Amino acid sequence: MPHIVIDHTDTLAGTVDVPALVAELHPLVVDRVRSVGVGKTFVRPSATYVDGAAAPFVHVEVGILAGRPQEVKSALAEDVLTLLDKHTSAVPGVTCSVEVRDLDASYRLFPTH
């Protein structure tokens, strides 16, 4: 059930195989949080952004249902950073970041599976 959002500068187009990244990232997250149900991954390239260094970046946000210990979230963040490094290592000056957060208690899913 995790919601994964990948925001990145559109300057990565052609240098990072985003479908390959998603193909590895999605099952990694589902496995690490022991998710049941359907997960969703969204990719949002951006041509408009502000970065003082004008460097390419990738930010991954993982929203999961509350209740997992901080250690699980921290380990997942490290695993995602490792995967990002694998996929972006050829990009000079790239910055990667990850946030693993609990979905708000108001989260609902329809239809349920």
JSON list of C-alpha atoms in Angstrom, two decimals:
[
{"chain": "A", "resi": 1, "resn": "MET", "atom": "CA", "xyz": [0.00, 0.00, 0.00]},
{"chain": "A", "resi": 2, "resn": "PRO", "atom": "CA", "xyz": [2.88, 2.43, 0.04]},
{"chain": "A", "resi": 3, "resn": "HIS", "atom": "CA", "xyz": [2.62, 5.63, -1.95]},
{"chain": "A", "resi": 4, "resn": "ILE", "atom": "CA", "xyz": [5.94, 6.43, -3.59]},
{"chain": "A", "resi": 5, "resn": "VAL", "atom": "CA", "xyz": [6.60, 9.75, -5.29]},
{"chain": "A", "resi": 6, "resn": "ILE", "atom": "CA", "xyz": [9.80, 10.41, -7.20]},
{"chain": "A", "resi": 7, "resn": "ASP", "atom": "CA", "xyz": [10.45, 14.08, -7.95]},
{"chain": "A", "resi": 8, "resn": "HIS", "atom": "CA", "xyz": [13.45, 14.85, -10.12]},
{"chain": "A", "resi": 9, "resn": "THR", "atom": "CA", "xyz": [14.92, 17.54, -12.30]},
{"chain": "A", "resi": 10, "resn": "ASP", "atom": "CA", "xyz": [14.08, 16.95, -15.94]},
{"chain": "A", "resi": 11, "resn": "THR", "atom": "CA", "xyz": [17.80, 17.28, -16.68]},
{"chain": "A", "resi": 12, "resn": "LEU", "atom": "CA", "xyz": [18.11, 13.62, -15.68]},
{"chain": "A", "resi": 13, "resn": "ALA", "atom": "CA", "xyz": [16.17, 12.56, -18.78]},
{"chain": "A", "resi": 14, "resn": "GLY", "atom": "CA", "xyz": [18.43, 10.45, -20.93]},
{"chain": "A", "resi": 15, "resn": "THR", "atom": "CA", "xyz": [20.99, 9.92, -18.17]},
{"chain": "A", "resi": 16, "resn": "VAL", "atom": "CA", "xyz": [18.90, 7.96, -15.66]},
{"chain": "A", "resi": 17, "resn": "ASP", "atom": "CA", "xyz": [16.74, 5.02, -16.68]},
{"chain": "A", "resi": 18, "resn": "VAL", "atom": "CA", "xyz": [13.71, 6.03, -14.63]},
{"chain": "A", "resi": 19, "resn": "PRO", "atom": "CA", "xyz": [11.58, 2.97, -15.56]},
{"chain": "A", "resi": 20, "resn": "ALA", "atom": "CA", "xyz": [14.43, 0.71, -14.38]},
{"chain": "A", "resi": 21, "resn": "LEU", "atom": "CA", "xyz": [14.67, 2.71, -11.14]},
{"chain": "A", "resi": 22, "resn": "VAL", "atom": "CA", "xyz": [10.93, 2.35, -10.55]},
{"chain": "A", "resi": 23, "resn": "ALA", "atom": "CA", "xyz": [11.08, -1.38, -11.40]},
{"chain": "A", "resi": 24, "resn": "GLU", "atom": "CA", "xyz": [13.56, -1.86, -8.54]},
{"chain": "A", "resi": 25, "resn": "LEU", "atom": "CA", "xyz": [12.28, 0.76, -6.12]},
{"chain": "A", "resi": 26, "resn": "HIS", "atom": "CA", "xyz": [8.64, -0.26, -5.98]},
{"chain": "A", "resi": 27, "resn": "PRO", "atom": "CA", "xyz": [9.17, -3.91, -4.95]},
{"chain": "A", "resi": 28, "resn": "LEU", "atom": "CA", "xyz": [11.98, -2.88, -2.59]},
{"chain": "A", "resi": 29, "resn": "VAL", "atom": "CA", "xyz": [9.64, -0.59, -0.65]},
{"chain": "A", "resi": 30, "resn": "VAL", "atom": "CA", "xyz": [6.76, -3.08, -0.66]},
{"chain": "A", "resi": 31, "resn": "ASP", "atom": "CA", "xyz": [9.09, -5.80, 0.65]},
{"chain": "A", "resi": 32, "resn": "ARG", "atom": "CA", "xyz": [10.79, -3.68, 3.32]},
{"chain": "A", "resi": 33, "resn": "VAL", "atom": "CA", "xyz": [7.54, -2.45, 4.86]},
{"chain": "A", "resi": 34, "resn": "ARG", "atom": "CA", "xyz": [5.88, -5.85, 4.45]},
{"chain": "A", "resi": 35, "resn": "SER", "atom": "CA", "xyz": [2.99, -4.22, 2.66]},
{"chain": "A", "resi": 36, "resn": "VAL", "atom": "CA", "xyz": [-0.20, -5.97, 1.78]},
{"chain": "A", "resi": 37, "resn": "GLY", "atom": "CA", "xyz": [-2.33, -4.50, -0.93]},
{"chain": "A", "resi": 38, "resn": "VAL", "atom": "CA", "xyz": [-1.62, -2.29, -3.86]},
{"chain": "A", "resi": 39, "resn": "GLY", "atom": "CA", "xyz": [1.21, 0.21, -3.87]},
{"chain": "A", "resi": 40, "resn": "LYS", "atom": "CA", "xyz": [1.47, 3.20, -6.16]},
{"chain": "A", "resi": 41, "resn": "THR", "atom": "CA", "xyz": [4.54, 4.88, -7.62]},
{"chain": "A", "resi": 42, "resn": "PHE", "atom": "CA", "xyz": [4.41, 8.29, -9.28]},
{"chain": "A", "resi": 43, "resn": "VAL", "atom": "CA", "xyz": [7.26, 9.98, -11.13]},
{"chain": "A", "resi": 44, "resn": "ARG", "atom": "CA", "xyz": [7.24, 13.76, -11.51]},
{"chain": "A", "resi": 45, "resn": "PRO", "atom": "CA", "xyz": [10.01, 15.32, -13.58]},
{"chain": "A", "resi": 46, "resn": "SER", "atom": "CA", "xyz": [10.24, 19.06, -13.15]},
{"chain": "A", "resi": 47, "resn": "ALA", "atom": "CA", "xyz": [11.59, 21.70, -15.51]},
{"chain": "A", "resi": 48, "resn": "THR", "atom": "CA", "xyz": [10.98, 24.41, -12.91]},
{"chain": "A", "resi": 49, "resn": "TYR", "atom": "CA", "xyz": [12.81, 24.24, -9.63]},
{"chain": "A", "resi": 50, "resn": "VAL", "atom": "CA", "xyz": [15.07, 26.27, -7.38]},
{"chain": "A", "resi": 51, "resn": "ASP", "atom": "CA", "xyz": [18.37, 24.82, -6.31]},
{"chain": "A", "resi": 52, "resn": "GLY", "atom": "CA", "xyz": [21.16, 27.12, -5.22]},
{"chain": "A", "resi": 53, "resn": "ALA", "atom": "CA", "xyz": [23.75, 24.81, -6.77]},
{"chain": "A", "resi": 54, "resn": "ALA", "atom": "CA", "xyz": [21.77, 24.35, -10.01]},
{"chain": "A", "resi": 55, "resn": "ALA", "atom": "CA", "xyz": [22.56, 20.65, -9.70]},
{"chain": "A", "resi": 56, "resn": "PRO", "atom": "CA", "xyz": [20.35, 17.75, -10.73]},
{"chain": "A", "resi": 57, "resn": "PHE", "atom": "CA", "xyz": [18.41, 16.14, -7.90]},
{"chain": "A", "resi": 58, "resn": "VAL", "atom": "CA", "xyz": [16.11, 13.25, -7.09]},
{"chain": "A", "resi": 59, "resn": "HIS", "atom": "CA", "xyz": [13.83, 13.21, -4.07]},
{"chain": "A", "resi": 60, "resn": "VAL", "atom": "CA", "xyz": [11.83, 10.13, -3.12]},
{"chain": "A", "resi": 61, "resn": "GLU", "atom": "CA", "xyz": [8.92, 10.33, -0.71]},
{"chain": "A", "resi": 62, "resn": "VAL", "atom": "CA", "xyz": [7.50, 7.10, 0.66]},
{"chain": "A", "resi": 63, "resn": "GLY", "atom": "CA", "xyz": [4.17, 7.29, 2.48]},
{"chain": "A", "resi": 64, "resn": "ILE", "atom": "CA", "xyz": [3.25, 4.24, 4.54]},
{"chain": "A", "resi": 65, "resn": "LEU", "atom": "CA", "xyz": [0.53, 3.39, 7.02]},
{"chain": "A", "resi": 66, "resn": "ALA", "atom": "CA", "xyz": [1.42, 4.40, 10.56]},
{"chain": "A", "resi": 67, "resn": "GLY", "atom": "CA", "xyz": [2.71, 1.88, 13.04]},
{"chain": "A", "resi": 68, "resn": "ARG", "atom": "CA", "xyz": [6.10, 0.88, 11.68]},
{"chain": "A", "resi": 69, "resn": "PRO", "atom": "CA", "xyz": [9.02, 1.52, 14.01]},
{"chain": "A", "resi": 70, "resn": "GLN", "atom": "CA", "xyz": [11.43, 4.37, 13.25]},
{"chain": "A", "resi": 71, "resn": "GLU", "atom": "CA", "xyz": [14.19, 1.79, 12.72]},
{"chain": "A", "resi": 72, "resn": "VAL", "atom": "CA", "xyz": [12.23, 0.28, 9.80]},
{"chain": "A", "resi": 73, "resn": "LYS", "atom": "CA", "xyz": [11.68, 3.72, 8.25]},
{"chain": "A", "resi": 74, "resn": "SER", "atom": "CA", "xyz": [15.33, 4.70, 8.66]},
{"chain": "A", "resi": 75, "resn": "ALA", "atom": "CA", "xyz": [16.57, 1.41, 7.18]},
{"chain": "A", "resi": 76, "resn": "LEU", "atom": "CA", "xyz": [14.18, 1.83, 4.25]},
{"chain": "A", "resi": 77, "resn": "ALA", "atom": "CA", "xyz": [15.47, 5.37, 3.65]},
{"chain": "A", "resi": 78, "resn": "GLU", "atom": "CA", "xyz": [19.05, 4.05, 3.56]},
{"chain": "A", "resi": 79, "resn": "ASP", "atom": "CA", "xyz": [18.06, 1.25, 1.16]},
{"chain": "A", "resi": 80, "resn": "VAL", "atom": "CA", "xyz": [16.37, 3.76, -1.14]},
{"chain": "A", "resi": 81, "resn": "LEU", "atom": "CA", "xyz": [19.44, 6.04, -1.07]},
{"chain": "A", "resi": 82, "resn": "THR", "atom": "CA", "xyz": [21.64, 3.09, -2.00]},
{"chain": "A", "resi": 83, "resn": "LEU", "atom": "CA", "xyz": [19.35, 2.28, -4.93]},
{"chain": "A", "resi": 84, "resn": "LEU", "atom": "CA", "xyz": [19.31, 5.93, -6.03]},
{"chain": "A", "resi": 85, "resn": "ASP", "atom": "CA", "xyz": [23.11, 5.99, -5.94]},
{"chain": "A", "resi": 86, "resn": "LYS", "atom": "CA", "xyz": [23.18, 2.89, -8.14]},
{"chain": "A", "resi": 87, "resn": "HIS", "atom": "CA", "xyz": [20.94, 4.56, -10.72]},
{"chain": "A", "resi": 88, "resn": "THR", "atom": "CA", "xyz": [22.44, 8.07, -10.60]},
{"chain": "A", "resi": 89, "resn": "SER", "atom": "CA", "xyz": [26.14, 7.41, -10.05]},
{"chain": "A", "resi": 90, "resn": "ALA", "atom": "CA", "xyz": [26.96, 8.48, -13.62]},
{"chain": "A", "resi": 91, "resn": "VAL", "atom": "CA", "xyz": [25.30, 11.89, -13.14]},
{"chain": "A", "resi": 92, "resn": "PRO", "atom": "CA", "xyz": [27.82, 14.54, -12.06]},
{"chain": "A", "resi": 93, "resn": "GLY", "atom": "CA", "xyz": [26.80, 16.56, -9.03]},
{"chain": "A", "resi": 94, "resn": "VAL", "atom": "CA", "xyz": [23.47, 14.81, -8.47]},
{"chain": "A", "resi": 95, "resn": "THR", "atom": "CA", "xyz": [21.86, 15.17, -5.04]},
{"chain": "A", "resi": 96, "resn": "CYS", "atom": "CA", "xyz": [19.53, 12.46, -3.76]},
{"chain": "A", "resi": 97, "resn": "SER", "atom": "CA", "xyz": [17.20, 12.58, -0.78]},
{"chain": "A", "resi": 98, "resn": "VAL", "atom": "CA", "xyz": [14.53, 10.35, 0.75]},
{"chain": "A", "resi": 99, "resn": "GLU", "atom": "CA", "xyz": [11.72, 10.86, 3.21]},
{"chain": "A", "resi": 100, "resn": "VAL", "atom": "CA", "xyz": [9.78, 7.95, 4.67]},
{"chain": "A", "resi": 101, "resn": "ARG", "atom": "CA", "xyz": [6.68, 9.22, 6.43]},
{"chain": "A", "resi": 102, "resn": "ASP", "atom": "CA", "xyz": [3.45, 7.95, 7.90]},
{"chain": "A", "resi": 103, "resn": "LEU", "atom": "CA", "xyz": [0.31, 8.60, 5.93]},
{"chain": "A", "resi": 104, "resn": "ASP", "atom": "CA", "xyz": [-2.11, 10.79, 7.85]},
{"chain": "A", "resi": 105, "resn": "ALA", "atom": "CA", "xyz": [-4.84, 9.07, 9.88]},
{"chain": "A", "resi": 106, "resn": "SER", "atom": "CA", "xyz": [-7.35, 10.53, 7.42]},
{"chain": "A", "resi": 107, "resn": "TYR", "atom": "CA", "xyz": [-5.95, 8.34, 4.59]},
{"chain": "A", "resi": 108, "resn": "ARG", "atom": "CA", "xyz": [-8.62, 6.32, 2.81]},
{"chain": "A", "resi": 109, "resn": "LEU", "atom": "CA", "xyz": [-8.50, 3.99, -0.20]},
{"chain": "A", "resi": 110, "resn": "PHE", "atom": "CA", "xyz": [-11.36, 3.23, -2.56]},
{"chain": "A", "resi": 111, "resn": "PRO", "atom": "CA", "xyz": [-12.07, 0.70, -3.77]},
{"chain": "A", "resi": 112, "resn": "THR", "atom": "CA", "xyz": [-10.39, -1.40, -1.13]},
{"chain": "A", "resi": 113, "resn": "HIS", "atom": "CA", "xyz": [-8.70, -4.56, -2.32]}
]
